[in-house]
mmCIF file with all atom_site columns, C-alpha atoms in Angstrom:
data_model
loop_
_atom_site.group_PDB
_atom_site.id
_atom_site.type_symbol
_atom_site.label_atom_id
_atom_site.label_alt_id
_atom_site.label_comp_id
_atom_site.label_asym_id
_atom_site.label_entity_id
_atom_site.label_seq_id
_atom_site.pdbx_PDB_ins_code
_atom_site.Cartn_x
_atom_site.Cartn_y
_atom_site.Cartn_z
_atom_site.occupancy
_atom_site.B_iso_or_equiv
_atom_site.pdbx_formal_charge
_atom_site.auth_seq_id
_atom_site.auth_comp_id
_atom_site.auth_asym_id
_atom_site.auth_atom_id
_atom_site.pdbx_PDB_model_num
ATOM 1   C CA . MET A 1 1   ? 11.200  -10.566 -6.605  1.00 0.00 ? 3   MET A CA 1
ATOM 2   C CA . ILE A 1 2   ? 8.724   -11.018 -3.969  1.00 0.00 ? 4   ILE A CA 1
ATOM 3   C CA . ASP A 1 3   ? 5.681   -13.139 -4.605  1.00 0.00 ? 5   ASP A CA 1
ATOM 4   C CA . VAL A 1 4   ? 2.599   -14.357 -2.765  1.00 0.00 ? 6   VAL A CA 1
ATOM 5   C CA . GLY A 1 5   ? 3.326   -16.691 -0.148  1.00 0.00 ? 7   GLY A CA 1
ATOM 6   C CA . GLN A 1 6   ? 6.778   -15.165 0.963   1.00 0.00 ? 8   GLN A CA 1
ATOM 7   C CA . PRO A 1 7   ? 7.543   -13.211 3.909   1.00 0.00 ? 9   PRO A CA 1
ATOM 8   C CA . ALA A 1 8   ? 6.739   -9.419  3.620   1.00 0.00 ? 10  ALA A CA 1
ATOM 9   C CA . PRO A 1 9   ? 10.185  -7.638  3.501   1.00 0.00 ? 11  PRO A CA 1
ATOM 10  C CA . SER A 1 10  ? 10.783  -5.798  6.993   1.00 0.00 ? 12  SER A CA 1
ATOM 11  C CA . PHE A 1 11  ? 10.554  -2.057  6.897   1.00 0.00 ? 13  PHE A CA 1
ATOM 12  C CA . SER A 1 12  ? 10.997  0.904   9.322   1.00 0.00 ? 14  SER A CA 1
ATOM 13  C CA . ALA A 1 13  ? 9.656   4.397   8.201   1.00 0.00 ? 15  ALA A CA 1
ATOM 14  C CA . GLN A 1 14  ? 8.530   7.791   9.129   1.00 0.00 ? 16  GLN A CA 1
ATOM 15  C CA . ALA A 1 15  ? 4.526   8.247   9.129   1.00 0.00 ? 17  ALA A CA 1
ATOM 16  C CA . ASP A 1 16  ? 2.831   11.541  8.394   1.00 0.00 ? 18  ASP A CA 1
ATOM 17  C CA . ASP A 1 17  ? 2.678   12.486  12.368  1.00 0.00 ? 19  ASP A CA 1
ATOM 18  C CA . GLY A 1 18  ? 6.446   11.942  12.457  1.00 0.00 ? 20  GLY A CA 1
ATOM 19  C CA . ARG A 1 19  ? 6.365   8.465   14.494  1.00 0.00 ? 21  ARG A CA 1
ATOM 20  C CA . THR A 1 20  ? 8.338   5.459   13.370  1.00 0.00 ? 22  THR A CA 1
ATOM 21  C CA . VAL A 1 21  ? 6.237   2.601   12.029  1.00 0.00 ? 23  VAL A CA 1
ATOM 22  C CA . THR A 1 22  ? 7.663   -1.159  11.457  1.00 0.00 ? 24  THR A CA 1
ATOM 23  C CA . LEU A 1 23  ? 5.894   -3.734  10.002  1.00 0.00 ? 25  LEU A CA 1
ATOM 24  C CA . GLU A 1 24  ? 6.943   -5.961  13.077  1.00 0.00 ? 26  GLU A CA 1
ATOM 25  C CA . SER A 1 25  ? 4.966   -3.574  15.038  1.00 0.00 ? 27  SER A CA 1
ATOM 26  C CA . LEU A 1 26  ? 1.892   -4.649  13.266  1.00 0.00 ? 28  LEU A CA 1
ATOM 27  C CA . ARG A 1 27  ? 1.986   -8.375  13.631  1.00 0.00 ? 29  ARG A CA 1
ATOM 28  C CA . GLY A 1 28  ? -1.353  -9.629  14.710  1.00 0.00 ? 30  GLY A CA 1
ATOM 29  C CA . ARG A 1 29  ? -3.207  -7.585  12.158  1.00 0.00 ? 31  ARG A CA 1
ATOM 30  C CA . TYR A 1 30  ? -3.754  -7.760  8.261   1.00 0.00 ? 32  TYR A CA 1
ATOM 31  C CA . VAL A 1 31  ? -1.644  -5.062  6.621   1.00 0.00 ? 33  VAL A CA 1
ATOM 32  C CA . VAL A 1 32  ? -2.744  -3.277  3.302   1.00 0.00 ? 34  VAL A CA 1
ATOM 33  C CA . LEU A 1 33  ? 0.546   -1.505  2.109   1.00 0.00 ? 35  LEU A CA 1
ATOM 34  C CA . TYR A 1 34  ? -0.198  0.598   -0.949  1.00 0.00 ? 36  TYR A CA 1
ATOM 35  C CA . PHE A 1 35  ? 2.527   2.132   -2.800  1.00 0.00 ? 37  PHE A CA 1
ATOM 36  C CA . TYR A 1 36  ? 1.502   5.460   -4.893  1.00 0.00 ? 38  TYR A CA 1
ATOM 37  C CA . PRO A 1 37  ? 3.775   8.011   -6.777  1.00 0.00 ? 39  PRO A CA 1
ATOM 38  C CA . LYS A 1 38  ? 2.969   11.412  -5.378  1.00 0.00 ? 40  LYS A CA 1
ATOM 39  C CA . ASP A 1 39  ? 0.722   12.855  -3.101  1.00 0.00 ? 41  ASP A CA 1
ATOM 40  C CA . ASP A 1 40  ? -2.220  15.220  -3.982  1.00 0.00 ? 42  ASP A CA 1
ATOM 41  C CA . THR A 1 41  ? -1.852  13.937  -7.729  1.00 0.00 ? 43  THR A CA 1
ATOM 42  C CA . PRO A 1 42  ? -5.249  12.895  -9.583  1.00 0.00 ? 44  PRO A CA 1
ATOM 43  C CA . GLY A 1 43  ? -4.590  9.074   -9.526  1.00 0.00 ? 45  GLY A CA 1
ATOM 44  C CA . CYS A 1 44  ? -3.165  8.961   -5.941  1.00 0.00 ? 46  CYS A CA 1
ATOM 45  C CA . THR A 1 45  ? -6.017  10.977  -4.722  1.00 0.00 ? 47  THR A CA 1
ATOM 46  C CA . THR A 1 46  ? -8.695  8.788   -6.223  1.00 0.00 ? 48  THR A CA 1
ATOM 47  C CA . GLU A 1 47  ? -6.999  5.821   -4.533  1.00 0.00 ? 49  GLU A CA 1
ATOM 48  C CA . ALA A 1 48  ? -6.322  7.448   -1.256  1.00 0.00 ? 50  ALA A CA 1
ATOM 49  C CA . CYS A 1 49  ? -10.107 8.536   -1.378  1.00 0.00 ? 51  CYS A CA 1
ATOM 50  C CA . GLU A 1 50  ? -11.439 5.232   -2.144  1.00 0.00 ? 52  GLU A CA 1
ATOM 51  C CA . LEU A 1 51  ? -9.606  3.746   0.568   1.00 0.00 ? 53  LEU A CA 1
ATOM 52  C CA . ARG A 1 52  ? -10.712 6.333   2.806   1.00 0.00 ? 54  ARG A CA 1
ATOM 53  C CA . ASP A 1 53  ? -14.230 5.677   2.021   1.00 0.00 ? 55  ASP A CA 1
ATOM 54  C CA . ALA A 1 54  ? -13.757 1.820   2.375   1.00 0.00 ? 56  ALA A CA 1
ATOM 55  C CA . PHE A 1 55  ? -11.637 2.268   5.680   1.00 0.00 ? 57  PHE A CA 1
ATOM 56  C CA . PRO A 1 56  ? -14.570 1.129   7.987   1.00 0.00 ? 58  PRO A CA 1
ATOM 57  C CA . ARG A 1 57  ? -14.256 -2.259  6.281   1.00 0.00 ? 59  ARG A CA 1
ATOM 58  C CA . PHE A 1 58  ? -10.761 -2.732  6.440   1.00 0.00 ? 60  PHE A CA 1
ATOM 59  C CA . ASP A 1 59  ? -10.846 -1.477  10.147  1.00 0.00 ? 61  ASP A CA 1
ATOM 60  C CA . ALA A 1 60  ? -13.487 -4.014  10.830  1.00 0.00 ? 62  ALA A CA 1
ATOM 61  C CA . ALA A 1 61  ? -11.503 -6.832  9.660   1.00 0.00 ? 63  ALA A CA 1
ATOM 62  C CA . SER A 1 62  ? -8.374  -5.722  11.852  1.00 0.00 ? 64  SER A CA 1
ATOM 63  C CA . ALA A 1 63  ? -6.535  -4.305  8.829   1.00 0.00 ? 65  ALA A CA 1
ATOM 64  C CA . THR A 1 64  ? -4.083  -1.579  9.058   1.00 0.00 ? 66  THR A CA 1
ATOM 65  C CA . ILE A 1 65  ? -3.836  0.582   5.797   1.00 0.00 ? 67  ILE A CA 1
ATOM 66  C CA . LEU A 1 66  ? -0.620  2.235   5.017   1.00 0.00 ? 68  LEU A CA 1
ATOM 67  C CA . GLY A 1 67  ? 0.385   4.292   1.819   1.00 0.00 ? 69  GLY A CA 1
ATOM 68  C CA . ALA A 1 68  ? 3.894   4.535   1.005   1.00 0.00 ? 70  ALA A CA 1
ATOM 69  C CA . SER A 1 69  ? 5.484   7.244   -1.534  1.00 0.00 ? 71  SER A CA 1
ATOM 70  C CA . PRO A 1 70  ? 8.830   9.094   -1.890  1.00 0.00 ? 72  PRO A CA 1
ATOM 71  C CA . ASP A 1 71  ? 7.127   12.267  -0.453  1.00 0.00 ? 73  ASP A CA 1
ATOM 72  C CA . SER A 1 72  ? 8.152   13.969  2.884   1.00 0.00 ? 74  SER A CA 1
ATOM 73  C CA . VAL A 1 73  ? 6.681   13.605  6.207   1.00 0.00 ? 75  VAL A CA 1
ATOM 74  C CA . ALA A 1 74  ? 5.195   17.352  5.802   1.00 0.00 ? 76  ALA A CA 1
ATOM 75  C CA . SER A 1 75  ? 3.776   16.593  2.252   1.00 0.00 ? 77  SER A CA 1
ATOM 76  C CA . HIS A 1 76  ? 2.117   13.483  3.593   1.00 0.00 ? 78  HIS A CA 1
ATOM 77  C CA . ALA A 1 77  ? 0.600   15.366  6.508   1.00 0.00 ? 79  ALA A CA 1
ATOM 78  C CA . LYS A 1 78  ? -0.694  18.186  4.014   1.00 0.00 ? 80  LYS A CA 1
ATOM 79  C CA . PHE A 1 79  ? -2.179  15.436  1.673   1.00 0.00 ? 81  PHE A CA 1
ATOM 80  C CA . LYS A 1 80  ? -3.839  13.517  4.713   1.00 0.00 ? 82  LYS A CA 1
ATOM 81  C CA . LYS A 1 81  ? -5.551  16.632  6.262   1.00 0.00 ? 83  LYS A CA 1
ATOM 82  C CA . LYS A 1 82  ? -6.782  17.860  2.853   1.00 0.00 ? 84  LYS A CA 1
ATOM 83  C CA . TYR A 1 83  ? -8.763  14.635  2.010   1.00 0.00 ? 85  TYR A CA 1
ATOM 84  C CA . SER A 1 84  ? -9.272  13.321  5.759   1.00 0.00 ? 86  SER A CA 1
ATOM 85  C CA . LEU A 1 85  ? -7.527  10.084  5.456   1.00 0.00 ? 87  LEU A CA 1
ATOM 86  C CA . PRO A 1 86  ? -7.913  7.976   8.482   1.00 0.00 ? 88  PRO A CA 1
ATOM 87  C CA . PHE A 1 87  ? -4.858  5.958   7.738   1.00 0.00 ? 89  PHE A CA 1
ATOM 88  C CA . THR A 1 88  ? -1.156  6.235   7.831   1.00 0.00 ? 90  THR A CA 1
ATOM 89  C CA . LEU A 1 89  ? 1.111   7.542   5.222   1.00 0.00 ? 91  LEU A CA 1
ATOM 90  C CA . LEU A 1 90  ? 4.608   6.493   5.198   1.00 0.00 ? 92  LEU A CA 1
ATOM 91  C CA . ALA A 1 91  ? 7.613   8.820   3.921   1.00 0.00 ? 93  ALA A CA 1
ATOM 92  C CA . ASP A 1 92  ? 9.717   6.459   1.757   1.00 0.00 ? 94  ASP A CA 1
ATOM 93  C CA . THR A 1 93  ? 12.213  9.319   0.915   1.00 0.00 ? 95  THR A CA 1
ATOM 94  C CA . ASP A 1 94  ? 15.214  7.110   0.350   1.00 0.00 ? 96  ASP A CA 1
ATOM 95  C CA . ARG A 1 95  ? 12.794  4.661   -1.690  1.00 0.00 ? 97  ARG A CA 1
ATOM 96  C CA . ALA A 1 96  ? 14.238  1.609   0.382   1.00 0.00 ? 98  ALA A CA 1
ATOM 97  C CA . ILE A 1 97  ? 10.542  0.155   1.129   1.00 0.00 ? 99  ILE A CA 1
ATOM 98  C CA . ALA A 1 98  ? 9.676   0.590   -2.515  1.00 0.00 ? 100 ALA A CA 1
ATOM 99  C CA . ASP A 1 99  ? 13.088  -1.043  -3.529  1.00 0.00 ? 101 ASP A CA 1
ATOM 100 C CA . ALA A 1 100 ? 12.539  -3.911  -1.053  1.00 0.00 ? 102 ALA A CA 1
ATOM 101 C CA . PHE A 1 101 ? 9.022   -4.695  -2.592  1.00 0.00 ? 103 PHE A CA 1
ATOM 102 C CA . GLY A 1 102 ? 10.234  -4.210  -6.108  1.00 0.00 ? 104 GLY A CA 1
ATOM 103 C CA . VAL A 1 103 ? 7.948   -1.268  -6.865  1.00 0.00 ? 105 VAL A CA 1
ATOM 104 C CA . TRP A 1 104 ? 10.841  1.367   -7.820  1.00 0.00 ? 106 TRP A CA 1
ATOM 105 C CA . LYS A 1 105 ? 10.798  0.631   -11.530 1.00 0.00 ? 107 LYS A CA 1
ATOM 106 C CA . LYS A 1 106 ? 11.989  2.403   -14.836 1.00 0.00 ? 108 LYS A CA 1
ATOM 107 C CA . LYS A 1 107 ? 8.835   4.041   -16.438 1.00 0.00 ? 109 LYS A CA 1
ATOM 108 C CA . ALA A 1 108 ? 8.049   5.469   -19.824 1.00 0.00 ? 110 ALA A CA 1
ATOM 109 C CA . LEU A 1 109 ? 5.794   8.746   -20.277 1.00 0.00 ? 111 LEU A CA 1
ATOM 110 C CA . TYR A 1 110 ? 5.406   10.756  -23.571 1.00 0.00 ? 112 TYR A CA 1
ATOM 111 C CA . GLY A 1 111 ? 8.839   9.171   -24.816 1.00 0.00 ? 113 GLY A CA 1
ATOM 112 C CA . ARG A 1 112 ? 10.780  9.968   -21.618 1.00 0.00 ? 114 ARG A CA 1
ATOM 113 C CA . THR A 1 113 ? 12.011  7.559   -19.416 1.00 0.00 ? 115 THR A CA 1
ATOM 114 C CA . PHE A 1 114 ? 12.551  7.914   -15.623 1.00 0.00 ? 116 PHE A CA 1
ATOM 115 C CA . LEU A 1 115 ? 12.414  5.970   -12.214 1.00 0.00 ? 117 LEU A CA 1
ATOM 116 C CA . GLY A 1 116 ? 9.255   6.121   -10.077 1.00 0.00 ? 118 GLY A CA 1
ATOM 117 C CA . ILE A 1 117 ? 6.815   4.159   -8.195  1.00 0.00 ? 119 ILE A CA 1
ATOM 118 C CA . GLU A 1 118 ? 4.565   1.347   -9.847  1.00 0.00 ? 120 GLU A CA 1
ATOM 119 C CA . ARG A 1 119 ? 1.396   1.832   -8.304  1.00 0.00 ? 121 ARG A CA 1
ATOM 120 C CA . SER A 1 120 ? 1.334   -1.602  -6.328  1.00 0.00 ? 122 SER A CA 1
ATOM 121 C CA . THR A 1 121 ? -0.698  -2.971  -3.128  1.00 0.00 ? 123 THR A CA 1
ATOM 122 C CA . PHE A 1 122 ? 0.476   -5.764  -0.983  1.00 0.00 ? 124 PHE A CA 1
ATOM 123 C CA . LEU A 1 123 ? -1.881  -7.571  1.398   1.00 0.00 ? 125 LEU A CA 1
ATOM 124 C CA . ILE A 1 124 ? 0.028   -9.002  4.286   1.00 0.00 ? 126 ILE A CA 1
ATOM 125 C CA . ASP A 1 125 ? -1.494  -11.226 6.827   1.00 0.00 ? 127 ASP A CA 1
ATOM 126 C CA . PRO A 1 126 ? -1.242  -11.129 10.732  1.00 0.00 ? 128 PRO A CA 1
ATOM 127 C CA . ALA A 1 127 ? 2.016   -13.317 10.363  1.00 0.00 ? 129 ALA A CA 1
ATOM 128 C CA . GLY A 1 128 ? 3.791   -10.985 8.036   1.00 0.00 ? 130 GLY A CA 1
ATOM 129 C CA . THR A 1 129 ? 3.336   -13.117 5.014   1.00 0.00 ? 131 THR A CA 1
ATOM 130 C CA . ILE A 1 130 ? 2.224   -11.770 1.555   1.00 0.00 ? 132 ILE A CA 1
ATOM 131 C CA . ILE A 1 131 ? -1.271  -13.085 0.941   1.00 0.00 ? 133 ILE A CA 1
ATOM 132 C CA . GLY A 1 132 ? -2.408  -10.768 -1.899  1.00 0.00 ? 134 GLY A CA 1
ATOM 133 C CA . MET A 1 133 ? -0.328  -8.787  -4.492  1.00 0.00 ? 135 MET A CA 1
ATOM 134 C CA . TRP A 1 134 ? -1.576  -6.262  -7.071  1.00 0.00 ? 136 TRP A CA 1
ATOM 135 C CA . ARG A 1 135 ? 0.977   -4.459  -9.459  1.00 0.00 ? 137 ARG A CA 1
ATOM 136 C CA . LYS A 1 136 ? 0.284   -1.799  -12.183 1.00 0.00 ? 138 LYS A CA 1
ATOM 137 C CA . VAL A 1 137 ? -2.880  -0.876  -10.397 1.00 0.00 ? 139 VAL A CA 1
ATOM 138 C CA . LYS A 1 138 ? -5.502  1.448   -11.870 1.00 0.00 ? 140 LYS A CA 1
ATOM 139 C CA . ALA A 1 139 ? -6.426  3.637   -8.964  1.00 0.00 ? 141 ALA A CA 1
ATOM 140 C CA . LYS A 1 140 ? -10.138 3.742   -9.633  1.00 0.00 ? 142 LYS A CA 1
ATOM 141 C CA . GLY A 1 141 ? -12.102 0.768   -8.083  1.00 0.00 ? 143 GLY A CA 1
ATOM 142 C CA . HIS A 1 142 ? -9.040  -0.875  -6.523  1.00 0.00 ? 144 HIS A CA 1
ATOM 143 C CA . ALA A 1 143 ? -9.992  -0.276  -3.073  1.00 0.00 ? 145 ALA A CA 1
ATOM 144 C CA . ALA A 1 144 ? -13.011 -2.552  -3.698  1.00 0.00 ? 146 ALA A CA 1
ATOM 145 C CA . GLN A 1 145 ? -10.589 -5.141  -5.171  1.00 0.00 ? 147 GLN A CA 1
ATOM 146 C CA . VAL A 1 146 ? -8.423  -5.006  -2.036  1.00 0.00 ? 148 VAL A CA 1
ATOM 147 C CA . SER A 1 147 ? -11.551 -5.030  0.200   1.00 0.00 ? 149 SER A CA 1
ATOM 148 C CA . ALA A 1 148 ? -12.894 -8.080  -1.298  1.00 0.00 ? 150 ALA A CA 1
ATOM 149 C CA . ALA A 1 149 ? -9.543  -10.025 -1.110  1.00 0.00 ? 151 ALA A CA 1
ATOM 150 C CA . LEU A 1 150 ? -9.316  -9.260  2.523   1.00 0.00 ? 152 LEU A CA 1
ATOM 151 C CA . ALA A 1 151 ? -12.860 -10.471 3.150   1.00 0.00 ? 153 ALA A CA 1
ATOM 152 C CA . ALA A 1 152 ? -12.008 -13.806 1.481   1.00 0.00 ? 154 ALA A CA 1
ATOM 153 C CA . ALA A 1 153 ? -8.887  -13.995 3.457   1.00 0.00 ? 155 ALA A CA 1
ATOM 154 C CA . THR A 1 154 ? -10.515 -13.462 6.789   1.00 0.00 ? 156 THR A CA 1
ATOM 155 C CA . SER A 1 155 ? -13.586 -15.859 5.959   1.00 0.00 ? 157 SER A CA 1
ATOM 156 C CA . THR A 1 156 ? -11.968 -18.624 4.035   1.00 0.00 ? 158 THR A CA 1
ATOM 157 C CA . PRO A 1 157 ? -8.976  -20.549 6.159   1.00 0.00 ? 159 PRO A CA 1
ATOM 158 C CA . THR A 1 158 ? -7.191  -23.307 4.368   1.00 0.00 ? 160 THR A CA 1
ATOM 159 C CA . PRO A 1 159 ? -7.310  -27.055 5.918   1.00 0.00 ? 161 PRO A CA 1
ATOM 160 C CA . THR A 1 160 ? -4.344  -25.994 7.840   1.00 0.00 ? 162 THR A CA 1
ATOM 161 C CA . GLY A 1 161 ? -6.136  -23.148 9.369   1.00 0.00 ? 163 GLY A CA 1
ATOM 162 C CA . ALA A 1 162 ? -4.112  -20.525 7.551   1.00 0.00 ? 164 ALA A CA 1
ATOM 163 C CA . PRO A 1 163 ? -5.621  -18.012 5.090   1.00 0.00 ? 165 PRO A CA 1
ATOM 164 C CA . SER A 1 164 ? -4.929  -19.099 1.357   1.00 0.00 ? 166 SER A CA 1
ATOM 165 C CA . PRO A 1 165 ? -3.105  -16.821 -1.059  1.00 0.00 ? 167 PRO A CA 1
ATOM 166 C CA . ILE A 1 166 ? -6.094  -14.933 -2.627  1.00 0.00 ? 168 ILE A CA 1
ATOM 167 C CA . ALA A 1 167 ? -4.956  -12.449 -4.957  1.00 0.00 ? 169 ALA A CA 1
ATOM 168 C CA . LYS A 1 168 ? -2.234  -11.973 -7.406  1.00 0.00 ? 170 LYS A CA 1
ATOM 169 C CA . SER A 1 169 ? -2.365  -9.497  -10.283 1.00 0.00 ? 171 SER A CA 1
ATOM 170 C CA . ASN A 1 170 ? 0.477   -8.369  -12.710 1.00 0.00 ? 172 ASN A CA 1
#
C-alpha cells in the first residue's frame, strides 16, 4: 500500500482529449490526482465542480489537477464539456492506475458487494513524492482541503528545503 513520503506510482493514460499523459511528463509541478467512480453522477459532479471553481488557486501554485476514473475518453470529454472543467480527466479503463494507487476496492451498497473506485486524492510534489493523501473522500468541501494542503506545501519548507508531508486521511 502506498503512503505519504513514498514515490507516486508511475502511470500513462489517455486523456479526455486523446493525448497520452504520464506522471513523468509533469515533473516540476505539483500534481493533484483524484480518483472518482463515474462521470456525471451526483458526488463526482460535486467534486469536479468544486475543483473547477478552485482551479485558479491550484494553477497559481503551479499544480496540475488530474481526475481519473474507469470511464472512456468519450465519456470524459462529454463530462468535461458539460461542466466546463479546466483540468484533464484520465481514462483508466483497465484500472491500472487505480490498482497502482490502491483505490480499486471491494465496496458494499444496499447489501450488494462489488469492485469500484474508492474516492481518493493524492497530492504529489514536483519530484514525484506523495505529500498528501485522502481516502474515502466526501466530495463536498474536499477541494478546499486539498487547496489548503497545497498552500501549506508551497509555503512551508522543512529544514532540508523539501516540503514536509502535510496531509493524510483515511
